mmCIF file of the C-alpha atoms, coordinates in Angstrom:
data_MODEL
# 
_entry.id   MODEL 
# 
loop_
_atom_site.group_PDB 
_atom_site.id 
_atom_site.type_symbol 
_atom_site.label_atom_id 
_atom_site.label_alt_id 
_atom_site.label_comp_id 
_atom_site.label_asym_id 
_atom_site.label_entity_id 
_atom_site.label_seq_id 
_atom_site.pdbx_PDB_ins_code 
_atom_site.Cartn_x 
_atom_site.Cartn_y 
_atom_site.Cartn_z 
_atom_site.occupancy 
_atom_site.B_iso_or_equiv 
_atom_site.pdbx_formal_charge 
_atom_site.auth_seq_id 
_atom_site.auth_comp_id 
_atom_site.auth_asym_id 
_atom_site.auth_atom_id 
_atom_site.pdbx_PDB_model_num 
ATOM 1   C CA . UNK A 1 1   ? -11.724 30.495 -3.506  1.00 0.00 ? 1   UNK A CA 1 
ATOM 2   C CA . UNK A 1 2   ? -14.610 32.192 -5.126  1.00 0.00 ? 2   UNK A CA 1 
ATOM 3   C CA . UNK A 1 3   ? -12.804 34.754 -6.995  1.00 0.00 ? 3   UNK A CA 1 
ATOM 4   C CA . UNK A 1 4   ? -15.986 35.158 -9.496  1.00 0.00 ? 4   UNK A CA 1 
ATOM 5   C CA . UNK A 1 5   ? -17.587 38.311 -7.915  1.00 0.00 ? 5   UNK A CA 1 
ATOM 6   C CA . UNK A 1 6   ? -18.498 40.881 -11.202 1.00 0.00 ? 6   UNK A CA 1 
ATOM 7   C CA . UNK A 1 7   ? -20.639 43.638 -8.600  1.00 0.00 ? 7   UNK A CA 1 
ATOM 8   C CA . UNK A 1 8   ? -24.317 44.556 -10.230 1.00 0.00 ? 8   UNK A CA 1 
ATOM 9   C CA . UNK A 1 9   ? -23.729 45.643 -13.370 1.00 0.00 ? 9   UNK A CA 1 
ATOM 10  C CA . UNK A 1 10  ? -22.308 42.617 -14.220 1.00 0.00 ? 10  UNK A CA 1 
ATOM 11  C CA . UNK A 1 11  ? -23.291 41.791 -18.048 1.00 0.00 ? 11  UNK A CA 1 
ATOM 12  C CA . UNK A 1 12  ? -25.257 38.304 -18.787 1.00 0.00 ? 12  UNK A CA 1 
ATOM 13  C CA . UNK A 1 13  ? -22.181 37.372 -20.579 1.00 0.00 ? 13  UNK A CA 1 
ATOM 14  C CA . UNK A 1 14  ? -20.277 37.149 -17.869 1.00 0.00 ? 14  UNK A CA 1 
ATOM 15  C CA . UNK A 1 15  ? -22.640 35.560 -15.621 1.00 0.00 ? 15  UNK A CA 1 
ATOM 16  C CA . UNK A 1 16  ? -22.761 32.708 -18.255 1.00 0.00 ? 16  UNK A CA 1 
ATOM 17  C CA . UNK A 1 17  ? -19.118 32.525 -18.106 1.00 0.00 ? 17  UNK A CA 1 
ATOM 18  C CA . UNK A 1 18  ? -18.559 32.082 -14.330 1.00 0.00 ? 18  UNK A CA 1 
ATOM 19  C CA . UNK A 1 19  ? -21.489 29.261 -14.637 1.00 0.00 ? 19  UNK A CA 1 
ATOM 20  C CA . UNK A 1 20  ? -19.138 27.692 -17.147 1.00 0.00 ? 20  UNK A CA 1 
ATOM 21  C CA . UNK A 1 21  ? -16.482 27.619 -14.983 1.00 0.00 ? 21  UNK A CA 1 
ATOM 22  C CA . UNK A 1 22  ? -18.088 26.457 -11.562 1.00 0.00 ? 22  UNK A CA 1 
ATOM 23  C CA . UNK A 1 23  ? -19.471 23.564 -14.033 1.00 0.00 ? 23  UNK A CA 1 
ATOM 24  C CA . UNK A 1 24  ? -15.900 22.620 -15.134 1.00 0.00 ? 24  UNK A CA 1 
ATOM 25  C CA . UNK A 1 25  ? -14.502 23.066 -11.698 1.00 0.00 ? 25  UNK A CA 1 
ATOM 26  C CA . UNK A 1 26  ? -16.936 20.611 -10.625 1.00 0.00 ? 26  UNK A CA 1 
ATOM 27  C CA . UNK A 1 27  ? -16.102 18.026 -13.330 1.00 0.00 ? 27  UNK A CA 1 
ATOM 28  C CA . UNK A 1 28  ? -12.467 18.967 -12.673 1.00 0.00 ? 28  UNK A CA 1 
ATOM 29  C CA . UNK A 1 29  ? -12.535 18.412 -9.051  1.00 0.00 ? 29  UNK A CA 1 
ATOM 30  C CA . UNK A 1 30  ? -15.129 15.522 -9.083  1.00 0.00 ? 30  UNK A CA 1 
ATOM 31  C CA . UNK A 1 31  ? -12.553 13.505 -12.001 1.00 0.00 ? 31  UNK A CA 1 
ATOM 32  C CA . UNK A 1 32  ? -9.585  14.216 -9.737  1.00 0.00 ? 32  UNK A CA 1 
ATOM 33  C CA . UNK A 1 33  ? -11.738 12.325 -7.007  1.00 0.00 ? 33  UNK A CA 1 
ATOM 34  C CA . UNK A 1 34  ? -12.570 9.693  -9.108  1.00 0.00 ? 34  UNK A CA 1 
ATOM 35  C CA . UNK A 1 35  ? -9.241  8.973  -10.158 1.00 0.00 ? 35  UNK A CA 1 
ATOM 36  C CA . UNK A 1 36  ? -8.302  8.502  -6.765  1.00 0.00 ? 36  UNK A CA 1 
ATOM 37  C CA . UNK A 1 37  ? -10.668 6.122  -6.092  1.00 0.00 ? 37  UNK A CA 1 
ATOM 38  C CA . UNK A 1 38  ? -10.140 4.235  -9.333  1.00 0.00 ? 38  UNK A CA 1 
ATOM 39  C CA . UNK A 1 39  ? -6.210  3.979  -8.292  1.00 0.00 ? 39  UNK A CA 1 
ATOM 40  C CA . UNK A 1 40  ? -7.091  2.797  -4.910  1.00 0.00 ? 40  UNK A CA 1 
ATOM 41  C CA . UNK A 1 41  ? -8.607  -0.057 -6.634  1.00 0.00 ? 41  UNK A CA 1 
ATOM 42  C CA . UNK A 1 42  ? -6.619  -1.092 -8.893  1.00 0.00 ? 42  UNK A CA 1 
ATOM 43  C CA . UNK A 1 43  ? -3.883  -1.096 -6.116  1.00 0.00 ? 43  UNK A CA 1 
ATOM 44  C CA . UNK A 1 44  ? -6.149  -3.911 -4.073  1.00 0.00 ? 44  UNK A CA 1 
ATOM 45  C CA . UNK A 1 45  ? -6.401  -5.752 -6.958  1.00 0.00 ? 45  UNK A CA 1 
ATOM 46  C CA . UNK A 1 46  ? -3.059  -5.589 -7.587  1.00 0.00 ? 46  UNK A CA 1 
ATOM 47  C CA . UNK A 1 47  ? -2.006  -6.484 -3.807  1.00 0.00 ? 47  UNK A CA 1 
ATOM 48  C CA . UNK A 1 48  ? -1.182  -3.198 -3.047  1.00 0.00 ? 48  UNK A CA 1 
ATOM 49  C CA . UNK A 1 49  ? 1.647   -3.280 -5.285  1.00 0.00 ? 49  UNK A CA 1 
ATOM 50  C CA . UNK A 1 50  ? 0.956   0.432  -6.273  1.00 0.00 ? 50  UNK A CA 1 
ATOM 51  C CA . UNK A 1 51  ? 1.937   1.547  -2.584  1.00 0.00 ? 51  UNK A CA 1 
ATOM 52  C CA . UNK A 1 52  ? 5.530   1.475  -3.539  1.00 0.00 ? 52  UNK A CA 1 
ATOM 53  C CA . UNK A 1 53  ? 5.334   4.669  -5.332  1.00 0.00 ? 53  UNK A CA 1 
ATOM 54  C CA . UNK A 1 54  ? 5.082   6.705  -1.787  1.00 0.00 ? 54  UNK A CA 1 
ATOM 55  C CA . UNK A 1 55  ? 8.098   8.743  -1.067  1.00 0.00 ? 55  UNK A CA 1 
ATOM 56  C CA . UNK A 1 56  ? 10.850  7.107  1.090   1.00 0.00 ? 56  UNK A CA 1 
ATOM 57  C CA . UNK A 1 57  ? 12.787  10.062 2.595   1.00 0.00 ? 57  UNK A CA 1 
ATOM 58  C CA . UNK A 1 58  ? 16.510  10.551 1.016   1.00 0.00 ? 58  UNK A CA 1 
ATOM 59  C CA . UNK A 1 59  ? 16.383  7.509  -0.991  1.00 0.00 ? 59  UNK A CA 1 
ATOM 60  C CA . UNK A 1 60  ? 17.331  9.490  -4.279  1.00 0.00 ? 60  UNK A CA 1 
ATOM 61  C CA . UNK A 1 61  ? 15.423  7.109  -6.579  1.00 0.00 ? 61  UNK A CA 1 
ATOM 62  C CA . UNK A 1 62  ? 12.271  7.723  -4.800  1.00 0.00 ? 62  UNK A CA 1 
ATOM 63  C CA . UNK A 1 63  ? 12.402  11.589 -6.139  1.00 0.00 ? 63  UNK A CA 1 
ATOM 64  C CA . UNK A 1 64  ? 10.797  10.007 -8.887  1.00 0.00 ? 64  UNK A CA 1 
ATOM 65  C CA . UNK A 1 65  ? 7.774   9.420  -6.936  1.00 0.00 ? 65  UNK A CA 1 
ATOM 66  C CA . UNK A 1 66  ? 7.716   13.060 -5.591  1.00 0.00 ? 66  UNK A CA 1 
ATOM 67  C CA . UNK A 1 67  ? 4.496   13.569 -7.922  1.00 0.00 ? 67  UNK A CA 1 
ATOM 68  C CA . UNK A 1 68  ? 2.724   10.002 -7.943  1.00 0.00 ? 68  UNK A CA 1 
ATOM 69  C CA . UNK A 1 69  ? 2.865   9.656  -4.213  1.00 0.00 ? 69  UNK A CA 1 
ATOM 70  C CA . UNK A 1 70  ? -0.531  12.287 -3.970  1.00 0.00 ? 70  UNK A CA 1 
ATOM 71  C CA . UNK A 1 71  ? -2.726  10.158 -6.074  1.00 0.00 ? 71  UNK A CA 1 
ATOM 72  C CA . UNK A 1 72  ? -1.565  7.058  -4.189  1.00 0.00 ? 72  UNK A CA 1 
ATOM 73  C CA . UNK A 1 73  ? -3.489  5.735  -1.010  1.00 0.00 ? 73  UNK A CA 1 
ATOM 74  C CA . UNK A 1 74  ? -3.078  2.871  1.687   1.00 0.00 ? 74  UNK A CA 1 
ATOM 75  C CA . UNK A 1 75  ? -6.865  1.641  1.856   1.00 0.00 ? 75  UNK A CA 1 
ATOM 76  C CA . UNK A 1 76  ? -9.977  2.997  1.143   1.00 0.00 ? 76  UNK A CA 1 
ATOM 77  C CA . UNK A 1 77  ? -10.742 4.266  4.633   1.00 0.00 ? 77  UNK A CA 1 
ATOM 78  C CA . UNK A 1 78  ? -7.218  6.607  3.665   1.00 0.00 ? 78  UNK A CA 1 
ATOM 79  C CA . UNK A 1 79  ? -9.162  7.776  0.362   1.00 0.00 ? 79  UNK A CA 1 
ATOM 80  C CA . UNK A 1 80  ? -12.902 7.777  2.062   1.00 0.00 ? 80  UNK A CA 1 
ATOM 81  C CA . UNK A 1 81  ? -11.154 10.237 4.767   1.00 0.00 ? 81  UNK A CA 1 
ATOM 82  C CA . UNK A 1 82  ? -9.726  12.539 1.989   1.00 0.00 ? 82  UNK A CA 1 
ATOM 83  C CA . UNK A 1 83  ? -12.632 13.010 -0.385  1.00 0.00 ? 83  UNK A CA 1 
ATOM 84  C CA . UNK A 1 84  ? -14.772 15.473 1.065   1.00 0.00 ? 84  UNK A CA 1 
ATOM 85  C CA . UNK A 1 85  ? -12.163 18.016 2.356   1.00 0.00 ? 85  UNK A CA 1 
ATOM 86  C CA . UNK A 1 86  ? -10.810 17.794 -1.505  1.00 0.00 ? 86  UNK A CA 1 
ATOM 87  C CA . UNK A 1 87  ? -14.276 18.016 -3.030  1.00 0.00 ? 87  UNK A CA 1 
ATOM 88  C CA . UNK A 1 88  ? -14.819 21.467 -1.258  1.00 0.00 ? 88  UNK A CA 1 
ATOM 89  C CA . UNK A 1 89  ? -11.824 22.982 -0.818  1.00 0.00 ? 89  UNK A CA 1 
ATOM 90  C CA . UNK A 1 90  ? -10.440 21.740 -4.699  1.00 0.00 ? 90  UNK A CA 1 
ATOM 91  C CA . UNK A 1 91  ? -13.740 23.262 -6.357  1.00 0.00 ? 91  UNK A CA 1 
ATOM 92  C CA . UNK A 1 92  ? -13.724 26.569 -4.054  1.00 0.00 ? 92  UNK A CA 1 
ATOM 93  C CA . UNK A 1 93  ? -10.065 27.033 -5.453  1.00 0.00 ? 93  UNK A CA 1 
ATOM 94  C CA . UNK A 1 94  ? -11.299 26.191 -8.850  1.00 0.00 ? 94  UNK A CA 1 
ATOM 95  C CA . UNK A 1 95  ? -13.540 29.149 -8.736  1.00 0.00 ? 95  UNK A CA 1 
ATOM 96  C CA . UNK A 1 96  ? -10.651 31.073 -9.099  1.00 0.00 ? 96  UNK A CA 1 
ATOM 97  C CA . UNK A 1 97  ? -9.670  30.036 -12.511 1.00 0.00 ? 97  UNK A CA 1 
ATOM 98  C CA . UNK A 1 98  ? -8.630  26.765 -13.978 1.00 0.00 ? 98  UNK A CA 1 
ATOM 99  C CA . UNK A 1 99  ? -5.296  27.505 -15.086 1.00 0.00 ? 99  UNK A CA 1 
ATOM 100 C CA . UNK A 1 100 ? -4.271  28.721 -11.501 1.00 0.00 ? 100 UNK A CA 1 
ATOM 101 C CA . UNK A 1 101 ? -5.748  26.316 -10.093 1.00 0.00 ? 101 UNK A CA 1 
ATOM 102 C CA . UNK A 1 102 ? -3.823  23.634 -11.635 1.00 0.00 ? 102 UNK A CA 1 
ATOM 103 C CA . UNK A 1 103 ? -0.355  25.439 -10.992 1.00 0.00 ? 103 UNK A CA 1 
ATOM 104 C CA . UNK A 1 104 ? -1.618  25.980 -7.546  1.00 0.00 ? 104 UNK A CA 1 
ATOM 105 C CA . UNK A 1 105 ? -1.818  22.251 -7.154  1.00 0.00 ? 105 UNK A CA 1 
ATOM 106 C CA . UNK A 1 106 ? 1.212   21.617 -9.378  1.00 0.00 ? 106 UNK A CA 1 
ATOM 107 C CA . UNK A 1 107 ? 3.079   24.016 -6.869  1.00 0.00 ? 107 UNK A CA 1 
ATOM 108 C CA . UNK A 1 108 ? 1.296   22.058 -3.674  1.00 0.00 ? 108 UNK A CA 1 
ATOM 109 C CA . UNK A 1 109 ? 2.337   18.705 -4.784  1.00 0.00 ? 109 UNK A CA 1 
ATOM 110 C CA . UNK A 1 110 ? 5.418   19.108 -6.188  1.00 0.00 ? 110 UNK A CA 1 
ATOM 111 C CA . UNK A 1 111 ? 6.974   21.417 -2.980  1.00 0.00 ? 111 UNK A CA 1 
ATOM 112 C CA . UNK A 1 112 ? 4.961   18.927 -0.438  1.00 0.00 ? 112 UNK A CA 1 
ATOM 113 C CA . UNK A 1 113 ? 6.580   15.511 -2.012  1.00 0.00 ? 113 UNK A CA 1 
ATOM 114 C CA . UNK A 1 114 ? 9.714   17.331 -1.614  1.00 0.00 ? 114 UNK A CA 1 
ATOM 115 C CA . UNK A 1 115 ? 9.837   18.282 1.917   1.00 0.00 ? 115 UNK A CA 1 
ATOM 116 C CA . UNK A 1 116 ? 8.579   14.808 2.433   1.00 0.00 ? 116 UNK A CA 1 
ATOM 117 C CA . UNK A 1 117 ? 11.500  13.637 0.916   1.00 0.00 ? 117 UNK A CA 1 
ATOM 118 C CA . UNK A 1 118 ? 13.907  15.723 2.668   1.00 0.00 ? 118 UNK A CA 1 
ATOM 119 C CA . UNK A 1 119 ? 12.644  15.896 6.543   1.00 0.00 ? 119 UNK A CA 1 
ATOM 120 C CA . UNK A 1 120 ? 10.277  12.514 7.109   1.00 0.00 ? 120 UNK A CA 1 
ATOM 121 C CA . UNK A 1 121 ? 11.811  9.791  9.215   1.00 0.00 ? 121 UNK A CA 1 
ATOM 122 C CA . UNK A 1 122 ? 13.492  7.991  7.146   1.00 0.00 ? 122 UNK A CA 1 
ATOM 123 C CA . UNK A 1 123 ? 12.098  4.355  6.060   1.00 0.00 ? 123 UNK A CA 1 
ATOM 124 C CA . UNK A 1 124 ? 8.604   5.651  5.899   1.00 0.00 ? 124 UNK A CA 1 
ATOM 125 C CA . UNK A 1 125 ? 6.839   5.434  3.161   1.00 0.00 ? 125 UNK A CA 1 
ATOM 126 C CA . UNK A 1 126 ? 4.150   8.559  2.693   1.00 0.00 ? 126 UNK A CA 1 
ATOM 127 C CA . UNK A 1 127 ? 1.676   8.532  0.176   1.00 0.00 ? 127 UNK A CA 1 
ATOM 128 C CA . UNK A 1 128 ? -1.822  10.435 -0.116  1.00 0.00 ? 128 UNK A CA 1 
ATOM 129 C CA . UNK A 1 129 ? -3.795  13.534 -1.039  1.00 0.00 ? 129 UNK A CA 1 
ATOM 130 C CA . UNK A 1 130 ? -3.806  14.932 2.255   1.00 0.00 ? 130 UNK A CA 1 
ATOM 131 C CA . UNK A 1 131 ? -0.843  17.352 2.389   1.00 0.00 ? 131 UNK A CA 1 
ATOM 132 C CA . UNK A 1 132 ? -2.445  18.626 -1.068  1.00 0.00 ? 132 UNK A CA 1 
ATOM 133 C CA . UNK A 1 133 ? -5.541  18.846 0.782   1.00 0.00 ? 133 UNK A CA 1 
ATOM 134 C CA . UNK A 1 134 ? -3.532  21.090 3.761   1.00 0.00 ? 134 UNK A CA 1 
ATOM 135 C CA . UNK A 1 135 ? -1.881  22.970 0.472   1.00 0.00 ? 135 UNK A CA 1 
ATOM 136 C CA . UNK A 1 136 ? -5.435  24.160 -0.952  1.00 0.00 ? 136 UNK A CA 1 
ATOM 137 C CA . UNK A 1 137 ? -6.513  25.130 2.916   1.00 0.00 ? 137 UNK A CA 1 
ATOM 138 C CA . UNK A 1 138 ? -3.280  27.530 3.304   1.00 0.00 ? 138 UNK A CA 1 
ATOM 139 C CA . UNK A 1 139 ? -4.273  28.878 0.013   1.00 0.00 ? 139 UNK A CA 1 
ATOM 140 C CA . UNK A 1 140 ? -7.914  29.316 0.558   1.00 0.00 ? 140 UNK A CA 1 
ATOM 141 C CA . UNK A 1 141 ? -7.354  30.929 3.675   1.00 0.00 ? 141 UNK A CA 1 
ATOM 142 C CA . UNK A 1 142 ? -4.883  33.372 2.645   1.00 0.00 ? 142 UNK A CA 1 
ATOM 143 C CA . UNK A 1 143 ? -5.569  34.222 -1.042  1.00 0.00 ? 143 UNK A CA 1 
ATOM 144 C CA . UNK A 1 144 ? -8.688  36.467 -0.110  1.00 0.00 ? 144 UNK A CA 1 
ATOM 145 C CA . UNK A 1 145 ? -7.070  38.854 2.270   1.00 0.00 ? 145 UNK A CA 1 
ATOM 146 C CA . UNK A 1 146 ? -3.990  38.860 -0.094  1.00 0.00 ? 146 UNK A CA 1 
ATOM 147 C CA . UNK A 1 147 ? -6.267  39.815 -3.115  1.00 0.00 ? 147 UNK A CA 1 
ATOM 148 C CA . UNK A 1 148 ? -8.404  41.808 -0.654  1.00 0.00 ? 148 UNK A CA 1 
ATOM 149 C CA . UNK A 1 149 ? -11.917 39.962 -2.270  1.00 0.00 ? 149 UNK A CA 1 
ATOM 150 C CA . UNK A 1 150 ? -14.249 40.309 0.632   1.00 0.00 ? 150 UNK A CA 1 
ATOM 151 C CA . UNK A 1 151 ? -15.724 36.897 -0.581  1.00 0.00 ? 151 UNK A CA 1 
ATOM 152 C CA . UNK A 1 152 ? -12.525 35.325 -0.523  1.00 0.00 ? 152 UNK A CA 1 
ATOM 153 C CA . UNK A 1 153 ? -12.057 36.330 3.469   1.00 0.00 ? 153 UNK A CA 1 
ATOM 154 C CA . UNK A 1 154 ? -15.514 35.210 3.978   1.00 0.00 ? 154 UNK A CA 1 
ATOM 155 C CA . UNK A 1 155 ? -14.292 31.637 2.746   1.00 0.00 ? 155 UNK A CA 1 
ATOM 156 C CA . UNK A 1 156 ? -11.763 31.679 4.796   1.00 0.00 ? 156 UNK A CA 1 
ATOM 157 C CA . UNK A 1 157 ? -13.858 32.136 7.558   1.00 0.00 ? 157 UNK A CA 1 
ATOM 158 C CA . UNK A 1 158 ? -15.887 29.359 6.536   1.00 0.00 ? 158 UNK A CA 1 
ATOM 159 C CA . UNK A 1 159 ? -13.331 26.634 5.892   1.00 0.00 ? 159 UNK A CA 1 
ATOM 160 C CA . UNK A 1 160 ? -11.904 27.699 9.607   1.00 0.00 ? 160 UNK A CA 1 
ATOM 161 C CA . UNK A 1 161 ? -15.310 27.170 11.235  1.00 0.00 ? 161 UNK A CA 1 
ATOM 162 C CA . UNK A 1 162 ? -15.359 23.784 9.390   1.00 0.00 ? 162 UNK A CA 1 
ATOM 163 C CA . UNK A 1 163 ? -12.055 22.385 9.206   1.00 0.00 ? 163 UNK A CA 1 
ATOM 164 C CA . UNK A 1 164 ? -10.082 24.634 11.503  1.00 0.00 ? 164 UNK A CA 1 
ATOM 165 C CA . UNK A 1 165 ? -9.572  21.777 14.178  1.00 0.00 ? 165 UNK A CA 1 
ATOM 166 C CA . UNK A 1 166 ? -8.772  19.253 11.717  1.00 0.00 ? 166 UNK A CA 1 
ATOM 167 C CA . UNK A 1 167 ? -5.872  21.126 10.112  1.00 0.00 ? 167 UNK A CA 1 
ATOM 168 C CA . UNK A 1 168 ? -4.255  21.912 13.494  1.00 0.00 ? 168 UNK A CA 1 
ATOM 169 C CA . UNK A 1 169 ? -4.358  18.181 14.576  1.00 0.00 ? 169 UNK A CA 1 
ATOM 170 C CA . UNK A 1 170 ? -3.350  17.286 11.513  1.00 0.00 ? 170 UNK A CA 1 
ATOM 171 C CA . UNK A 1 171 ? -0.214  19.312 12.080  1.00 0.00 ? 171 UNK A CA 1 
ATOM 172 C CA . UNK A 1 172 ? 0.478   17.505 15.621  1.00 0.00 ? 172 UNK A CA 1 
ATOM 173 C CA . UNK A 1 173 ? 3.856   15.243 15.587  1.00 0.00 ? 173 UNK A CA 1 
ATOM 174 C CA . UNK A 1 174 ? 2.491   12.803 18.404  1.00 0.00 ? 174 UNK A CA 1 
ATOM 175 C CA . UNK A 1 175 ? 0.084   11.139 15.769  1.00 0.00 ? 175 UNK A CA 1 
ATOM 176 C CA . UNK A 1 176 ? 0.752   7.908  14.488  1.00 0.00 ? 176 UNK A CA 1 
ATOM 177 C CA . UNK A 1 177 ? 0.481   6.882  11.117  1.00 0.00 ? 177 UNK A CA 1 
ATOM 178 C CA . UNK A 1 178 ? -0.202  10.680 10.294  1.00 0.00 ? 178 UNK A CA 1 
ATOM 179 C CA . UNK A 1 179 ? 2.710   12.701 7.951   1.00 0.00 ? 179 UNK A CA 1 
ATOM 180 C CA . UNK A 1 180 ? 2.457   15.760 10.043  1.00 0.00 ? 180 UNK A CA 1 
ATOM 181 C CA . UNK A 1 181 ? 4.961   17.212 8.043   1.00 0.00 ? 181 UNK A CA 1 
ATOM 182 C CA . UNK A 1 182 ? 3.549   16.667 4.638   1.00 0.00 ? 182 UNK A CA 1 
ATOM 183 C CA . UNK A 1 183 ? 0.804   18.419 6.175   1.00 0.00 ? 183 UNK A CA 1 
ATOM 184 C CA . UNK A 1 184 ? 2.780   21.225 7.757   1.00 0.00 ? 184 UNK A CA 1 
ATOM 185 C CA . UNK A 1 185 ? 4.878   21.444 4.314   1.00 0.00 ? 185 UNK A CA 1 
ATOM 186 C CA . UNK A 1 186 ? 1.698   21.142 2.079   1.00 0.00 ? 186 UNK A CA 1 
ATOM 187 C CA . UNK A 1 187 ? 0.020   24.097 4.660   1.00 0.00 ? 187 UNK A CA 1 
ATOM 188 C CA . UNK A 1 188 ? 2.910   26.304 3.833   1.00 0.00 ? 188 UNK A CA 1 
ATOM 189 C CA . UNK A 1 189 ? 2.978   25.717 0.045   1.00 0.00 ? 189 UNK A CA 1 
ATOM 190 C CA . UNK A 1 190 ? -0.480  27.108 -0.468  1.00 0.00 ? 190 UNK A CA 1 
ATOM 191 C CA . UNK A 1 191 ? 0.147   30.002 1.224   1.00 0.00 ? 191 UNK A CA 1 
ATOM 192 C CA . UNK A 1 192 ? 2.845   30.400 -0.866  1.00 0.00 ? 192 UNK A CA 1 
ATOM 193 C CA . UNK A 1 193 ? 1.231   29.966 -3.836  1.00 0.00 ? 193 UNK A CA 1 
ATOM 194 C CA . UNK A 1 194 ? -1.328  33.114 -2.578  1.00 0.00 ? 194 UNK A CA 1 
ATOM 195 C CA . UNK A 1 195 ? 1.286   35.036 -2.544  1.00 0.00 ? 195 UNK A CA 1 
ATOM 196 C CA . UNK A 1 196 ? 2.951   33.963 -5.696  1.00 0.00 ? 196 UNK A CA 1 
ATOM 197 C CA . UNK A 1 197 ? -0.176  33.671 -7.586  1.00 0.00 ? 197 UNK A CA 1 
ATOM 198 C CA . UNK A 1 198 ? -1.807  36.360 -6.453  1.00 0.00 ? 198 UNK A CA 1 
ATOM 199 C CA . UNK A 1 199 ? -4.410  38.092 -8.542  1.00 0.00 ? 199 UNK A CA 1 
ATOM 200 C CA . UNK A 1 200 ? -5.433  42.024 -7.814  1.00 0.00 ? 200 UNK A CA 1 
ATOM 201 C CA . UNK A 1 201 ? -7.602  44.663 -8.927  1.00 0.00 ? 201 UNK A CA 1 
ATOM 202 C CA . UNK A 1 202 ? -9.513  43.482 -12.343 1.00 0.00 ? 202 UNK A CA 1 
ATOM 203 C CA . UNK A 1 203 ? -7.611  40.462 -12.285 1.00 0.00 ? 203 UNK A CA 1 
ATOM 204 C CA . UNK A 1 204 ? -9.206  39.045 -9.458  1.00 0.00 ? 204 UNK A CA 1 
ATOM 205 C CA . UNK A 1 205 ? -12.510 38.971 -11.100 1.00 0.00 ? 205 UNK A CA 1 
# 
């Protein structure tokens, strides 16, 4: 969210530093992208050997892949379909700040390779970006009204109008192939972390 509103009498200081950090959320966001796309090549060239570090529910040594299985991907057409939503929705919560940001995501990722772990079918391996992408969604849509940042309800309004549809098929358990509840987990963890991360008053600026 763009949690970088100053009002008019805003100094030039300050405008420079809210240029400084859209710039690094862009590098930020763009190098997480990147990586993801640089894994999912290495993992054809490898045979696909890096798909085993997906989480397999209730297996307790796959808790160690809790974290890796979000930067992990079963094709390109898995990464193409992930890139864009993450782009926007990774550098409007960058806006925010950097440091929430990345707890944010560390909250998102940790929480959603959890619940994967606990309530997927078991013997399915679930790997991808996507329930991080549903995390940053719940938290975009939530944090302005919890902040009360008219800029940060009019995103919400925006990424509604955009990817509304999306999100709620993305939560529907008839799909195939589709972790509707790393989604539905992921959804639930950024709204969470509005709450629990919630910036007010001078804060928010």
């Amino acid at each position: 969210m763009a949690a970088i509103g100053g009002g008019a009498g805003a100094s030039p200081g300050a405008a420079v530093s809210r240029g400084d950090r859209a710039r690094l959320a862009v590098k930020l966001v763009v190098g997480w992208v990147a990586l993801l796309w640089l894994l999912e090549i290495a993992d054809v060239l490898l045979g696909n050997a890096l798909d085993r570090f997906g989480v397999v529910p209730r297996v307790p040594a796959e808790l160690a892949d809790v974290v890796p299985a979000s930067f992990i991907h079963f094709g390109f057409a898995h990464v193409a379909a992930n890139t864009v939503p993450l782009l926007v929705l990774g550098f409007l919560a960058a806006l925010g700040g950097i440091r929430r940001f990345l707890a944010v995501v560390a909250l998102i990722v940790v929480a959603d390779g959890l619940g994967v772990w606990l309530i997927s079918p078991s013997g399915v391996n679930t790997a991808g970006v996507s329930g991080v992408i549903f995390g940053l969604f719940g938290f975009l849509l939530v944090a302005g009204f919890v902040e009360r940042r008219p800029l940060g309800v009019l995103v919400a309004v925006l990424i509604t109008a955009v990817w509304g549809s999306s999100i709620l098929a993305g939560l529907a358990p008839t799909q195939t192939g589709v972790s509707w509840q790393g989604h539905l987990i992921g959804l639930l963890s950024g709204v969470a972390a509005a709450f629990l991360l919630a910036r007010r008053g001078r804060a928010a600026q």
